[in-house]
Amino acid sequence: MPDRPPSRAVTRRAVLRWGVGGGALAAGLSLAGCGVRIDDGATVPFLTRQRMADEDIVLAAYRHEVVLVRLTGAATDPDPATVALVRSAAPRHTEHAAAVRAILVAGGVPDHLIDPPTSTGSATGSQTGSTTPPPPVPATVAAIRDAALEAAGPAATSAVDRATTDHALVLASVAAHAAVLAASLGGPPPSSPALPASAAAALLPPTRAAAYAVEVAAARIPAADRTRALATVAWLRARERDWVTAAGPLAPLPDLGFRLPGPVASPAEATASIGAALAGLVAVGLSPLATSDRPAGMAGAVVSAHVETIRHAMTWGVPLSAFPGLARP
């Protein structure tokens, strides 16, 4: 019987081998167009993730916020007012953590890097593997203050200077909020370096507008209650003088007129108008950072000035919101 020619039938094993290999190749080709590389020379192709811009900086900010979420939610102190103050910050830090985490997710950072399995938890849920998270460990005011100081410290503001414009404003706002919390718990306020000329020039117009509004409103407040308003005017005018000097030739000329933020026909309206003027100043306090041309040290100076504005505004009943300086209250 003559020899039969070799069969051209494809074996099941070959089909499976091609299916696996072809599937991997197809997946690699499709992913290559989505910011993922196939390493050359690998026997079995594997994927290498491209890191997002500012990944380490944003991760550090997220982890600071995770710590502050945990600590502020478990605050303990003999003074009930202090406990209430600190715990009122917990929802804002939760909002910060969720928003910063969303930036990381959108940038393609894997979950295991955002929330390492060894961590005690995150703003989005416990990492313990249990459906019932462990009860929070009580946190002292000193521990919370120290964590806030770290989140707002020189390392954090230096990171803002290195960050891209897309992330700088968010990171600066998170740092400023932490600095306000630390100061409210007796921590030292951030250092007050001189503003670079461009930042001082950008903040002069809103500072002058706020000073004018507070001056007008102060005149409508009874003399017996006017001391605080006059102190606020003095602070704003001193700031204006300092920033004119810092801006140098970049300092804009004063506007010919300003629009009041609200009516001032009564003492109550005048007080509300002062709060509105300061809230408006808070809203634009980070605007100098909205540029890629930021000199070294600008972030620390801008955040320090922003924190000072927030603290003055709070004395007039302006609430501290999440992400202060990113949107008008």
Short mmCIF file of C-alpha atoms in Angstrom, two decimals:
data_model
loop_
_atom_site.label_atom_id
_atom_site.label_comp_id
_atom_site.label_asym_id
_atom_site.label_seq_id
_atom_site.Cartn_x
_atom_site.Cartn_y
_atom_site.Cartn_z
CA MET A 1 0.00 0.00 0.00
CA PRO A 2 1.57 3.33 -1.03
CA ASP A 3 2.65 5.76 1.60
CA ARG A 4 0.02 8.35 2.42
CA PRO A 5 1.04 12.01 2.14
CA PRO A 6 1.45 13.87 5.39
CA SER A 7 -1.90 15.06 6.69
CA ARG A 8 -2.61 18.77 6.36
CA ALA A 9 -5.15 18.62 9.14
CA VAL A 10 -4.37 20.94 12.04
CA THR A 11 -4.24 19.18 15.37
CA ARG A 12 -6.27 20.36 18.35
CA ARG A 13 -3.05 21.11 20.21
CA ALA A 14 -1.88 23.39 17.41
CA VAL A 15 -5.22 25.18 17.38
CA LEU A 16 -5.02 25.82 21.08
CA ARG A 17 -1.42 26.94 20.80
CA TRP A 18 -2.30 29.39 18.02
CA GLY A 19 -5.38 30.55 19.83
CA VAL A 20 -3.41 31.41 22.94
CA GLY A 21 -0.53 32.96 21.04
CA GLY A 22 -2.76 34.79 18.59
CA GLY A 23 -4.95 36.07 21.40
CA ALA A 24 -1.95 37.41 23.25
CA LEU A 25 -0.65 39.04 20.08
CA ALA A 26 -4.01 40.61 19.32
CA ALA A 27 -4.28 41.89 22.87
CA GLY A 28 -0.79 43.29 22.64
CA LEU A 29 -1.51 45.03 19.35
CA SER A 30 -4.73 46.51 20.66
CA LEU A 31 -3.16 47.68 23.90
CA ALA A 32 -0.14 49.13 22.13
CA GLY A 33 -2.38 51.84 20.80
CA CYS A 34 -3.55 52.70 24.33
CA GLY A 35 -0.28 53.76 25.89
CA VAL A 36 1.05 50.25 26.67
CA ARG A 37 4.31 48.86 25.19
CA ILE A 38 5.35 45.32 24.29
CA ASP A 39 8.95 44.79 25.40
CA ASP A 40 11.16 43.61 22.52
CA GLY A 41 13.11 40.41 22.87
CA ALA A 42 10.76 38.75 25.35
CA THR A 43 9.96 35.11 24.75
CA VAL A 44 6.47 35.71 26.07
CA PRO A 45 5.44 39.32 25.47
CA PHE A 46 4.55 41.20 28.65
CA LEU A 47 3.13 44.65 29.21
CA THR A 48 5.02 47.60 30.68
CA ARG A 49 2.85 50.39 32.05
CA GLN A 50 3.70 53.96 31.18
CA ARG A 51 3.73 56.04 34.36
CA MET A 52 1.40 58.99 34.56
CA ALA A 53 2.77 62.50 34.91
CA ASP A 54 3.55 63.41 38.55
CA GLU A 55 2.66 59.88 39.68
CA ASP A 56 4.83 59.82 42.80
CA ILE A 57 3.75 63.33 43.79
CA VAL A 58 0.04 62.58 43.44
CA LEU A 59 0.43 59.24 45.22
CA ALA A 60 2.11 60.97 48.16
CA ALA A 61 -0.72 63.51 48.38
CA TYR A 62 -3.30 60.72 48.27
CA ARG A 63 -1.62 58.82 51.08
CA HIS A 64 -1.44 61.94 53.24
CA GLU A 65 -5.18 62.38 52.76
CA VAL A 66 -5.90 58.73 53.57
CA VAL A 67 -4.08 59.18 56.88
CA LEU A 68 -6.00 62.39 57.63
CA VAL A 69 -9.32 60.70 56.81
CA ARG A 70 -8.57 57.96 59.32
CA LEU A 71 -7.24 60.24 62.05
CA THR A 72 -9.83 63.02 61.84
CA GLY A 73 -12.63 60.47 61.88
CA ALA A 74 -11.27 58.97 65.09
CA ALA A 75 -10.29 62.17 66.92
CA THR A 76 -10.35 62.14 70.68
CA ASP A 77 -9.68 64.95 73.16
CA PRO A 78 -10.95 66.04 76.57
CA ASP A 79 -12.41 69.15 74.90
CA PRO A 80 -15.63 68.29 73.00
CA ALA A 81 -15.30 71.45 70.90
CA THR A 82 -11.89 70.33 69.66
CA VAL A 83 -13.24 66.89 68.78
CA ALA A 84 -16.12 68.49 66.88
CA LEU A 85 -13.73 70.78 65.01
CA VAL A 86 -11.46 67.95 63.94
CA ARG A 87 -14.20 65.51 63.03
CA SER A 88 -15.90 68.15 60.91
CA ALA A 89 -12.80 68.03 58.72
CA ALA A 90 -13.12 64.30 58.05
CA PRO A 91 -15.71 64.60 55.22
CA ARG A 92 -13.55 67.19 53.46
CA HIS A 93 -10.47 64.99 53.63
CA THR A 94 -12.59 62.10 52.39
CA GLU A 95 -13.59 64.23 49.41
CA HIS A 96 -9.94 65.15 48.81
CA ALA A 97 -8.83 61.52 48.94
CA ALA A 98 -11.56 60.39 46.55
CA ALA A 99 -10.77 63.14 44.03
CA VAL A 100 -7.01 62.56 44.15
CA ARG A 101 -7.57 58.80 43.83
CA ALA A 102 -9.71 59.45 40.75
CA ILE A 103 -6.77 61.33 39.19
CA LEU A 104 -4.56 58.30 39.79
CA VAL A 105 -7.12 55.89 38.34
CA ALA A 106 -7.60 58.08 35.28
CA GLY A 107 -3.82 58.10 34.85
CA GLY A 108 -3.74 54.31 34.70
CA VAL A 109 -2.11 53.70 38.07
CA PRO A 110 -3.01 50.16 39.23
CA ASP A 111 -5.11 49.68 42.34
CA HIS A 112 -2.38 47.73 44.09
CA LEU A 113 -0.08 50.75 43.87
CA ILE A 114 -2.75 53.21 44.94
CA ASP A 115 -3.89 51.14 47.93
CA PRO A 116 -1.18 48.60 48.75
CA PRO A 117 -2.58 45.40 50.29
CA THR A 118 -0.49 45.95 53.41
CA SER A 119 -2.13 49.30 54.15
CA THR A 120 -4.65 49.55 56.95
CA GLY A 121 -7.26 50.98 54.64
CA SER A 122 -8.08 53.70 52.21
CA ALA A 123 -10.69 56.36 51.68
CA THR A 124 -12.53 53.96 49.42
CA GLY A 125 -12.68 50.97 51.74
CA SER A 126 -10.78 48.66 54.02
CA GLN A 127 -7.96 46.54 52.63
CA THR A 128 -8.15 43.96 55.39
CA GLY A 129 -10.24 41.51 53.38
CA SER A 130 -12.97 41.55 56.00
CA THR A 131 -16.47 42.74 55.25
CA THR A 132 -16.49 44.45 58.64
CA PRO A 133 -13.68 46.98 59.01
CA PRO A 134 -11.94 47.07 62.37
CA PRO A 135 -12.99 49.84 64.75
CA PRO A 136 -10.88 52.99 64.37
CA VAL A 137 -8.06 53.51 66.81
CA PRO A 138 -8.62 56.78 68.72
CA ALA A 139 -6.38 59.55 67.41
CA THR A 140 -4.98 62.30 69.60
CA VAL A 141 -5.01 65.93 68.57
CA ALA A 142 -1.20 65.88 68.57
CA ALA A 143 -1.13 62.99 66.09
CA ILE A 144 -3.62 64.74 63.82
CA ARG A 145 -1.70 68.01 63.99
CA ASP A 146 1.56 66.26 63.09
CA ALA A 147 -0.05 64.46 60.14
CA ALA A 148 -1.53 67.73 58.87
CA LEU A 149 1.83 69.48 59.22
CA GLU A 150 3.48 66.74 57.18
CA ALA A 151 0.80 66.96 54.48
CA ALA A 152 1.34 70.73 54.23
CA GLY A 153 5.08 70.87 54.83
CA PRO A 154 7.96 72.01 52.65
CA ALA A 155 8.17 68.64 50.89
CA ALA A 156 4.53 68.94 49.81
CA THR A 157 4.83 72.49 48.52
CA SER A 158 8.14 71.72 46.79
CA ALA A 159 6.35 68.90 45.02
CA VAL A 160 3.74 71.38 43.78
CA ASP A 161 6.54 73.42 42.19
CA ARG A 162 7.62 70.30 40.24
CA ALA A 163 4.11 69.23 39.27
CA THR A 164 2.49 69.85 35.93
CA THR A 165 -0.10 72.61 35.72
CA ASP A 166 -2.92 70.03 35.57
CA HIS A 167 -2.06 68.79 39.07
CA ALA A 168 -0.43 71.79 40.75
CA LEU A 169 -3.64 73.57 41.74
CA VAL A 170 -5.23 70.46 43.24
CA LEU A 171 -2.10 69.56 45.20
CA ALA A 172 -1.67 73.13 46.46
CA SER A 173 -5.28 73.28 47.61
CA VAL A 174 -4.98 69.99 49.48
CA ALA A 175 -1.78 71.23 51.18
CA ALA A 176 -3.41 74.54 52.14
CA HIS A 177 -6.41 72.77 53.70
CA ALA A 178 -4.08 70.59 55.77
CA ALA A 179 -2.14 73.68 56.88
CA VAL A 180 -5.34 75.33 58.09
CA LEU A 181 -6.20 72.21 60.11
CA ALA A 182 -2.73 72.11 61.65
CA ALA A 183 -2.88 75.80 62.59
CA SER A 184 -6.33 75.38 64.13
CA LEU A 185 -4.86 72.67 66.39
CA GLY A 186 -2.01 74.88 67.60
CA GLY A 187 0.55 74.01 64.97
CA PRO A 188 2.77 76.69 63.49
CA PRO A 189 1.43 78.39 60.37
CA PRO A 190 3.43 77.78 57.20
CA SER A 191 6.44 80.01 56.69
CA SER A 192 5.72 83.21 54.80
CA PRO A 193 8.29 83.57 52.03
CA ALA A 194 8.05 86.59 49.76
CA LEU A 195 5.86 86.11 46.72
CA PRO A 196 7.62 86.05 43.36
CA ALA A 197 6.90 89.14 41.27
CA SER A 198 4.49 87.38 38.91
CA ALA A 199 2.44 85.92 41.77
CA ALA A 200 2.25 89.24 43.62
CA ALA A 201 1.14 91.00 40.44
CA ALA A 202 -1.59 88.40 39.85
CA LEU A 203 -2.98 88.70 43.38
CA LEU A 204 -2.91 92.50 43.64
CA PRO A 205 -6.20 93.26 41.79
CA PRO A 206 -8.38 90.92 43.89
CA THR A 207 -6.63 92.09 47.07
CA ARG A 208 -7.37 95.73 46.26
CA ALA A 209 -10.99 94.90 45.44
CA ALA A 210 -11.42 93.07 48.75
CA ALA A 211 -9.80 95.92 50.71
CA TYR A 212 -12.13 98.46 49.13
CA ALA A 213 -15.20 96.30 49.85
CA VAL A 214 -14.23 95.82 53.50
CA GLU A 215 -13.54 99.55 53.93
CA VAL A 216 -16.96 100.46 52.59
CA ALA A 217 -18.68 97.83 54.70
CA ALA A 218 -16.78 98.85 57.85
CA ALA A 219 -18.25 102.31 57.65
CA ARG A 220 -21.74 100.78 57.89
CA ILE A 221 -20.95 98.83 61.06
CA PRO A 222 -21.63 100.57 64.41
CA ALA A 223 -18.48 102.11 65.89
CA ALA A 224 -18.62 99.81 68.91
CA ASP A 225 -18.38 96.75 66.61
CA ARG A 226 -16.03 98.18 63.99
CA THR A 227 -12.67 97.16 65.48
CA ARG A 228 -12.52 93.76 63.79
CA ALA A 229 -13.46 95.22 60.41
CA LEU A 230 -10.81 97.92 60.68
CA ALA A 231 -8.21 95.30 61.59
CA THR A 232 -9.15 93.37 58.46
CA VAL A 233 -8.79 96.52 56.37
CA ALA A 234 -5.37 97.17 57.88
CA TRP A 235 -4.26 93.62 57.10
CA LEU A 236 -5.42 93.88 53.48
CA ARG A 237 -3.79 97.27 52.92
CA ALA A 238 -0.51 96.04 54.44
CA ARG A 239 -0.64 93.04 52.15
CA GLU A 240 -1.28 95.33 49.18
CA ARG A 241 1.79 97.43 50.00
CA ASP A 242 4.00 94.36 50.42
CA TRP A 243 2.85 92.92 47.11
CA VAL A 244 3.32 96.17 45.22
CA THR A 245 6.93 96.05 46.37
CA ALA A 246 7.27 92.37 45.46
CA ALA A 247 5.71 92.84 42.03
CA GLY A 248 7.99 95.75 41.16
CA PRO A 249 7.49 96.85 37.56
CA LEU A 250 4.91 94.08 37.07
CA ALA A 251 2.53 95.68 39.61
CA PRO A 252 -0.70 96.73 37.85
CA LEU A 253 -2.14 100.15 38.46
CA PRO A 254 -5.16 100.26 40.80
CA ASP A 255 -8.52 99.98 39.09
CA LEU A 256 -10.60 103.14 38.84
CA GLY A 257 -13.54 101.48 40.55
CA PHE A 258 -14.64 98.28 42.25
CA ARG A 259 -17.92 96.42 42.47
CA LEU A 260 -19.14 95.57 45.95
CA PRO A 261 -19.93 91.89 46.56
CA GLY A 262 -23.27 92.75 48.19
CA PRO A 263 -25.43 95.52 49.66
CA VAL A 264 -24.23 97.33 52.78
CA ALA A 265 -27.32 99.28 53.80
CA SER A 266 -27.44 97.69 57.28
CA PRO A 267 -24.88 96.32 59.75
CA ALA A 268 -25.99 92.77 58.94
CA GLU A 269 -25.57 93.36 55.21
CA ALA A 270 -22.20 95.01 55.81
CA THR A 271 -20.97 92.02 57.79
CA ALA A 272 -22.19 89.64 55.10
CA SER A 273 -20.46 91.77 52.46
CA ILE A 274 -17.13 91.51 54.28
CA GLY A 275 -17.50 87.73 54.37
CA ALA A 276 -18.33 87.67 50.67
CA ALA A 277 -15.31 89.84 49.84
CA LEU A 278 -12.97 87.52 51.72
CA ALA A 279 -14.60 84.43 50.24
CA GLY A 280 -13.93 85.86 46.81
CA LEU A 281 -10.31 86.40 47.76
CA VAL A 282 -10.05 82.78 48.92
CA ALA A 283 -11.52 81.61 45.63
CA VAL A 284 -8.69 83.12 43.56
CA GLY A 285 -5.88 82.60 46.06
CA LEU A 286 -4.18 79.85 44.05
CA SER A 287 -4.54 81.48 40.63
CA PRO A 288 -0.82 82.32 40.28
CA LEU A 289 -0.09 78.58 40.12
CA ALA A 290 -2.22 78.12 37.00
CA THR A 291 0.80 78.45 34.74
CA SER A 292 3.63 76.21 33.67
CA ASP A 293 6.14 79.03 34.15
CA ARG A 294 6.48 78.81 37.94
CA PRO A 295 9.74 79.89 39.56
CA ALA A 296 11.19 77.74 42.31
CA GLY A 297 9.54 78.39 45.65
CA MET A 298 6.39 79.94 44.20
CA ALA A 299 4.11 77.20 45.53
CA GLY A 300 5.26 77.60 49.12
CA ALA A 301 4.75 81.36 49.00
CA VAL A 302 1.34 81.15 47.36
CA VAL A 303 0.09 78.42 49.69
CA SER A 304 1.27 80.40 52.72
CA ALA A 305 -0.58 83.52 51.56
CA HIS A 306 -3.64 81.41 50.74
CA VAL A 307 -3.71 79.89 54.23
CA GLU A 308 -3.54 83.35 55.79
CA THR A 309 -6.47 84.49 53.65
CA ILE A 310 -8.52 81.43 54.59
CA ARG A 311 -7.93 81.98 58.29
CA HIS A 312 -9.00 85.63 58.08
CA ALA A 313 -12.08 84.65 56.09
CA MET A 314 -13.07 82.04 58.65
CA THR A 315 -13.20 84.68 61.38
CA TRP A 316 -15.99 86.31 59.34
CA GLY A 317 -18.00 83.10 59.10
CA VAL A 318 -16.72 81.96 55.70
CA PRO A 319 -16.83 78.14 55.84
CA LEU A 320 -13.77 76.12 54.97
CA SER A 321 -14.73 73.98 52.01
CA ALA A 322 -12.97 71.07 50.41
CA PHE A 323 -10.39 72.17 47.86
CA PRO A 324 -10.28 75.82 48.93
CA GLY A 325 -9.23 78.08 46.11
CA LEU A 326 -10.45 75.89 43.25
CA ALA A 327 -14.04 77.13 43.07
CA ARG A 328 -16.03 80.02 44.38
CA PRO A 329 -17.95 79.16 47.60
#
